[in-house]
mmCIF file of C-alpha atoms in Angstrom:
data_model
loop_
_atom_site.group_PDB
_atom_site.id
_atom_site.type_symbol
_atom_site.label_atom_id
_atom_site.label_comp_id
_atom_site.label_asym_id
_atom_site.label_seq_id
_atom_site.Cartn_x
_atom_site.Cartn_y
_atom_site.Cartn_z
ATOM 1 C CA MET A 1 -33.323 9.006 -75.867
ATOM 2 C CA SER A 2 -33.292 11.722 -72.863
ATOM 3 C CA ASN A 3 -30.448 13.822 -72.323
ATOM 4 C CA ARG A 4 -28.556 13.538 -69.026
ATOM 5 C CA ILE A 5 -26.068 16.258 -69.799
ATOM 6 C CA LEU A 6 -22.991 16.083 -67.401
ATOM 7 C CA SER A 7 -23.148 19.147 -65.572
ATOM 8 C CA VAL A 8 -21.438 21.678 -62.947
ATOM 9 C CA GLY A 9 -19.560 19.689 -60.097
ATOM 10 C CA SER A 10 -18.735 16.674 -62.300
ATOM 11 C CA THR A 11 -15.599 15.460 -63.284
ATOM 12 C CA PHE A 12 -14.771 15.863 -67.107
ATOM 13 C CA PRO A 13 -14.680 12.720 -68.654
ATOM 14 C CA ALA A 14 -11.358 11.047 -69.621
ATOM 15 C CA PHE A 15 -10.735 11.272 -73.648
ATOM 16 C CA LYS A 16 -7.807 10.928 -76.420
ATOM 17 C CA LYS A 17 -9.086 12.290 -79.701
ATOM 18 C CA THR A 18 -7.479 13.310 -82.776
ATOM 19 C CA SER A 19 -7.827 16.942 -83.816
ATOM 20 C CA VAL A 20 -6.919 19.218 -86.586
ATOM 21 C CA VAL A 21 -4.349 21.762 -85.548
ATOM 22 C CA SER A 22 -2.768 23.125 -88.773
ATOM 23 C CA LEU A 23 -3.226 23.049 -92.600
ATOM 24 C CA GLU A 24 0.602 22.591 -92.912
ATOM 25 C CA LYS A 25 0.973 19.147 -94.616
ATOM 26 C CA GLY A 26 2.275 16.466 -92.174
ATOM 27 C CA ASN A 27 1.221 18.647 -89.098
ATOM 28 C CA GLU A 28 -2.408 18.722 -89.547
ATOM 29 C CA PHE A 29 -3.390 16.196 -86.763
ATOM 30 C CA TYR A 30 -2.665 16.187 -83.259
ATOM 31 C CA ASP A 31 -3.904 13.695 -80.537
ATOM 32 C CA ILE A 32 -5.385 15.728 -77.564
ATOM 33 C CA THR A 33 -6.128 14.392 -74.395
ATOM 34 C CA SER A 34 -8.157 15.151 -71.129
ATOM 35 C CA GLU A 35 -4.852 15.401 -69.309
ATOM 36 C CA ASP A 36 -3.385 18.223 -71.499
ATOM 37 C CA HIS A 37 -5.040 21.031 -69.816
ATOM 38 C CA LYS A 38 -4.458 19.522 -66.268
ATOM 39 C CA ASN A 39 -0.719 18.764 -66.879
ATOM 40 C CA ALA A 40 -0.324 22.459 -68.197
ATOM 41 C CA GLU A 41 -2.205 23.674 -64.986
ATOM 42 C CA LYS A 42 -4.780 25.439 -67.237
ATOM 43 C CA TRP A 43 -8.519 25.790 -67.576
ATOM 44 C CA MET A 44 -10.197 24.238 -70.565
ATOM 45 C CA VAL A 45 -13.212 25.654 -72.629
ATOM 46 C CA MET A 46 -14.637 23.083 -75.075
ATOM 47 C CA PHE A 47 -17.267 24.235 -77.259
ATOM 48 C CA TRP A 48 -19.252 21.648 -79.383
ATOM 49 C CA TRP A 49 -21.243 22.286 -82.792
ATOM 50 C CA PRO A 50 -23.504 20.035 -84.540
ATOM 51 C CA LYS A 51 -21.905 19.479 -88.248
ATOM 52 C CA ASP A 52 -19.175 21.026 -90.390
ATOM 53 C CA PHE A 53 -20.016 22.600 -93.442
ATOM 54 C CA THR A 54 -23.223 24.009 -92.181
ATOM 55 C CA PHE A 55 -24.317 27.854 -91.835
ATOM 56 C CA VAL A 56 -24.379 28.754 -88.122
ATOM 57 C CA CYS A 57 -21.419 26.541 -87.005
ATOM 58 C CA PRO A 58 -18.759 28.673 -88.767
ATOM 59 C CA THR A 59 -20.022 31.917 -87.374
ATOM 60 C CA GLU A 60 -19.405 30.606 -83.778
ATOM 61 C CA ILE A 61 -16.032 28.754 -84.687
ATOM 62 C CA ALA A 62 -14.532 32.108 -86.071
ATOM 63 C CA GLU A 63 -15.863 33.995 -83.381
ATOM 64 C CA PHE A 64 -14.105 31.856 -80.899
ATOM 65 C CA GLY A 65 -11.106 32.279 -83.322
ATOM 66 C CA LYS A 66 -11.204 35.972 -83.096
ATOM 67 C CA HIS A 67 -10.866 35.688 -79.050
ATOM 68 C CA VAL A 68 -8.435 33.005 -78.991
ATOM 69 C CA GLU A 69 -5.753 35.165 -77.247
ATOM 70 C CA ASP A 70 -8.362 36.281 -74.661
ATOM 71 C CA PHE A 71 -8.413 32.672 -73.774
ATOM 72 C CA ALA A 72 -4.562 32.150 -73.753
ATOM 73 C CA ASP A 73 -4.423 35.372 -71.522
ATOM 74 C CA ARG A 74 -6.895 33.481 -68.982
ATOM 75 C CA ASP A 75 -4.538 30.497 -68.909
ATOM 76 C CA THR A 76 -7.292 28.411 -70.700
ATOM 77 C CA MET A 77 -6.944 25.716 -73.478
ATOM 78 C CA LEU A 78 -9.612 26.393 -76.315
ATOM 79 C CA ILE A 79 -10.658 23.410 -77.996
ATOM 80 C CA GLY A 80 -13.599 23.308 -80.733
ATOM 81 C CA ALA A 81 -15.317 19.867 -81.237
ATOM 82 C CA SER A 82 -17.906 17.838 -83.084
ATOM 83 C CA THR A 83 -18.573 14.612 -84.210
ATOM 84 C CA ASP A 84 -17.294 14.772 -87.640
ATOM 85 C CA SER A 85 -14.019 13.213 -88.823
ATOM 86 C CA GLU A 86 -10.500 14.911 -88.530
ATOM 87 C CA PHE A 87 -10.476 14.756 -92.298
ATOM 88 C CA VAL A 88 -13.907 16.514 -92.607
ATOM 89 C CA HIS A 89 -12.482 19.158 -90.203
ATOM 90 C CA LEU A 90 -9.202 19.594 -92.371
ATOM 91 C CA ALA A 91 -11.357 19.790 -95.633
ATOM 92 C CA TRP A 92 -13.694 22.325 -93.950
ATOM 93 C CA ARG A 93 -10.792 24.676 -92.837
ATOM 94 C CA LYS A 94 -9.109 24.455 -96.263
ATOM 95 C CA ASN A 95 -12.478 25.335 -97.936
ATOM 96 C CA HIS A 96 -13.753 28.027 -95.623
ATOM 97 C CA ASP A 97 -12.034 31.585 -95.537
ATOM 98 C CA ASP A 98 -12.951 32.378 -91.645
ATOM 99 C CA LEU A 99 -11.664 28.589 -90.646
ATOM 100 C CA ARG A 100 -8.376 28.600 -92.310
ATOM 101 C CA ASP A 101 -6.198 30.165 -89.888
ATOM 102 C CA LEU A 102 -7.736 28.954 -86.587
ATOM 103 C CA GLN A 103 -5.406 28.698 -83.601
ATOM 104 C CA PHE A 104 -6.961 26.202 -81.496
ATOM 105 C CA PRO A 105 -7.669 22.441 -82.194
ATOM 106 C CA MET A 106 -10.888 20.990 -84.032
ATOM 107 C CA LEU A 107 -11.349 17.824 -81.863
ATOM 108 C CA ALA A 108 -12.791 14.829 -83.812
ATOM 109 C CA ASP A 109 -15.203 12.592 -81.907
ATOM 110 C CA THR A 110 -15.969 10.287 -84.881
ATOM 111 C CA SER A 111 -17.155 7.366 -82.365
ATOM 112 C CA LYS A 112 -19.432 9.828 -80.419
ATOM 113 C CA SER A 113 -17.997 8.350 -77.265
ATOM 114 C CA LEU A 114 -17.043 11.686 -75.580
ATOM 115 C CA ALA A 115 -20.232 13.220 -76.822
ATOM 116 C CA GLU A 116 -22.500 10.303 -75.429
ATOM 117 C CA GLU A 117 -20.646 10.370 -72.387
ATOM 118 C CA LEU A 118 -21.422 14.213 -72.057
ATOM 119 C CA GLY A 119 -25.087 13.526 -72.749
ATOM 120 C CA ILE A 120 -25.032 16.180 -75.535
ATOM 121 C CA LEU A 121 -26.392 14.035 -78.472
ATOM 122 C CA GLU A 122 -29.535 15.272 -80.079
ATOM 123 C CA ALA A 123 -31.849 12.117 -80.057
ATOM 124 C CA ASN A 124 -32.723 11.961 -83.936
ATOM 125 C CA GLU A 125 -29.499 12.460 -85.761
ATOM 126 C CA LYS A 126 -27.071 11.953 -82.946
ATOM 127 C CA ILE A 127 -25.242 14.902 -83.472
ATOM 128 C CA ALA A 128 -24.035 17.238 -80.754
ATOM 129 C CA TYR A 129 -25.858 20.505 -79.529
ATOM 130 C CA ARG A 130 -24.101 23.597 -79.369
ATOM 131 C CA VAL A 131 -22.479 22.869 -75.908
ATOM 132 C CA THR A 132 -19.736 24.863 -74.123
ATOM 133 C CA TYR A 133 -17.971 23.462 -71.117
ATOM 134 C CA ILE A 134 -15.700 25.571 -68.911
ATOM 135 C CA VAL A 135 -13.301 23.125 -67.005
ATOM 136 C CA ASP A 136 -11.184 24.012 -63.863
ATOM 137 C CA PRO A 137 -7.657 22.947 -63.970
ATOM 138 C CA GLN A 138 -8.519 19.925 -61.535
ATOM 139 C CA GLY A 139 -10.959 18.599 -64.392
ATOM 140 C CA ILE A 140 -13.933 19.984 -62.738
ATOM 141 C CA ILE A 141 -16.873 20.949 -64.730
ATOM 142 C CA ARG A 142 -17.668 24.499 -63.741
ATOM 143 C CA TRP A 143 -20.034 25.823 -66.088
ATOM 144 C CA VAL A 144 -22.242 24.469 -68.871
ATOM 145 C CA SER A 145 -24.401 26.282 -71.464
ATOM 146 C CA VAL A 146 -26.399 24.435 -74.077
ATOM 147 C CA ASN A 147 -28.073 26.130 -77.191
ATOM 148 C CA ASP A 148 -30.384 24.352 -79.571
ATOM 149 C CA LEU A 149 -29.305 23.372 -83.047
ATOM 150 C CA SER A 150 -30.348 26.717 -84.597
ATOM 151 C CA VAL A 151 -29.087 29.077 -82.079
ATOM 152 C CA GLY A 152 -25.577 30.523 -82.185
ATOM 153 C CA ARG A 153 -23.716 31.237 -78.828
ATOM 154 C CA ASN A 154 -22.323 34.383 -77.586
ATOM 155 C CA VAL A 155 -18.590 34.203 -77.138
ATOM 156 C CA GLY A 156 -18.494 37.295 -74.818
ATOM 157 C CA GLU A 157 -20.482 35.630 -72.376
ATOM 158 C CA VAL A 158 -18.057 32.608 -72.121
ATOM 159 C CA ILE A 159 -15.362 34.957 -71.658
ATOM 160 C CA ARG A 160 -17.345 36.744 -68.804
ATOM 161 C CA VAL A 161 -18.280 33.471 -67.143
ATOM 162 C CA LEU A 162 -14.632 32.400 -67.325
ATOM 163 C CA ASP A 163 -13.304 35.713 -65.761
ATOM 164 C CA ALA A 164 -15.866 35.197 -62.838
ATOM 165 C CA LEU A 165 -14.989 31.696 -62.204
ATOM 166 C CA GLN A 166 -11.413 32.619 -62.138
ATOM 167 C CA THR A 167 -11.971 35.145 -59.474
ATOM 168 C CA ASP A 168 -12.993 32.283 -57.107
ATOM 169 C CA GLU A 169 -15.164 35.149 -55.515
ATOM 170 C CA LEU A 170 -18.982 36.165 -55.480
ATOM 171 C CA CYS A 171 -19.760 37.650 -58.645
ATOM 172 C CA PRO A 172 -23.041 39.465 -58.992
ATOM 173 C CA CYS A 173 -25.314 39.629 -62.085
ATOM 174 C CA ASN A 174 -23.755 41.216 -64.978
ATOM 175 C CA TRP A 175 -20.489 41.288 -63.508
ATOM 176 C CA VAL A 176 -17.423 41.987 -65.759
ATOM 177 C CA LYS A 177 -13.740 41.704 -65.159
ATOM 178 C CA GLY A 178 -12.398 44.852 -63.493
ATOM 179 C CA GLU A 179 -15.524 45.321 -61.423
ATOM 180 C CA ALA A 180 -15.682 44.782 -57.770
ATOM 181 C CA THR A 181 -16.876 41.124 -56.643
ATOM 182 C CA LEU A 182 -19.409 40.741 -53.529
ATOM 183 C CA ALA A 183 -16.556 39.036 -51.556
#
């Protein structure tokens, strides 16, 4: 199997998936769609991890959780995703101190249909690579970052790139919000 990862300039695929949004009984689950961020006229950051109940994944998820307000301040919906079920996500959140109070949905792609359409499944286990997408309010992929299974990502870099994309101007190497752009 060769990966053909959906990349910059492509339309993010349509989806409707169940996600975990709360630990409150009766309010744990919510169906999230590809239209939600577009209807709200917001950007979307969707980050994928390989498996729940592992070691690197919670460090990334917790770090994204620490920056949920940074994404909200940038009119951006933050969505975490894996191919585990919503019930596994819920159990993991209940079981892991760093995940209990997350303020963003954990999307469950149990059919692997979205991950497959994105081209992000590892060939042998058919689990998602550590992939991050930044999608604009029109549903166009503007940035993709892919890490191998063993390497966590840098949430600060995701925010930096989001800031740069939202300027709609030319941003030089290592540019950060507040610095001059090139145009």
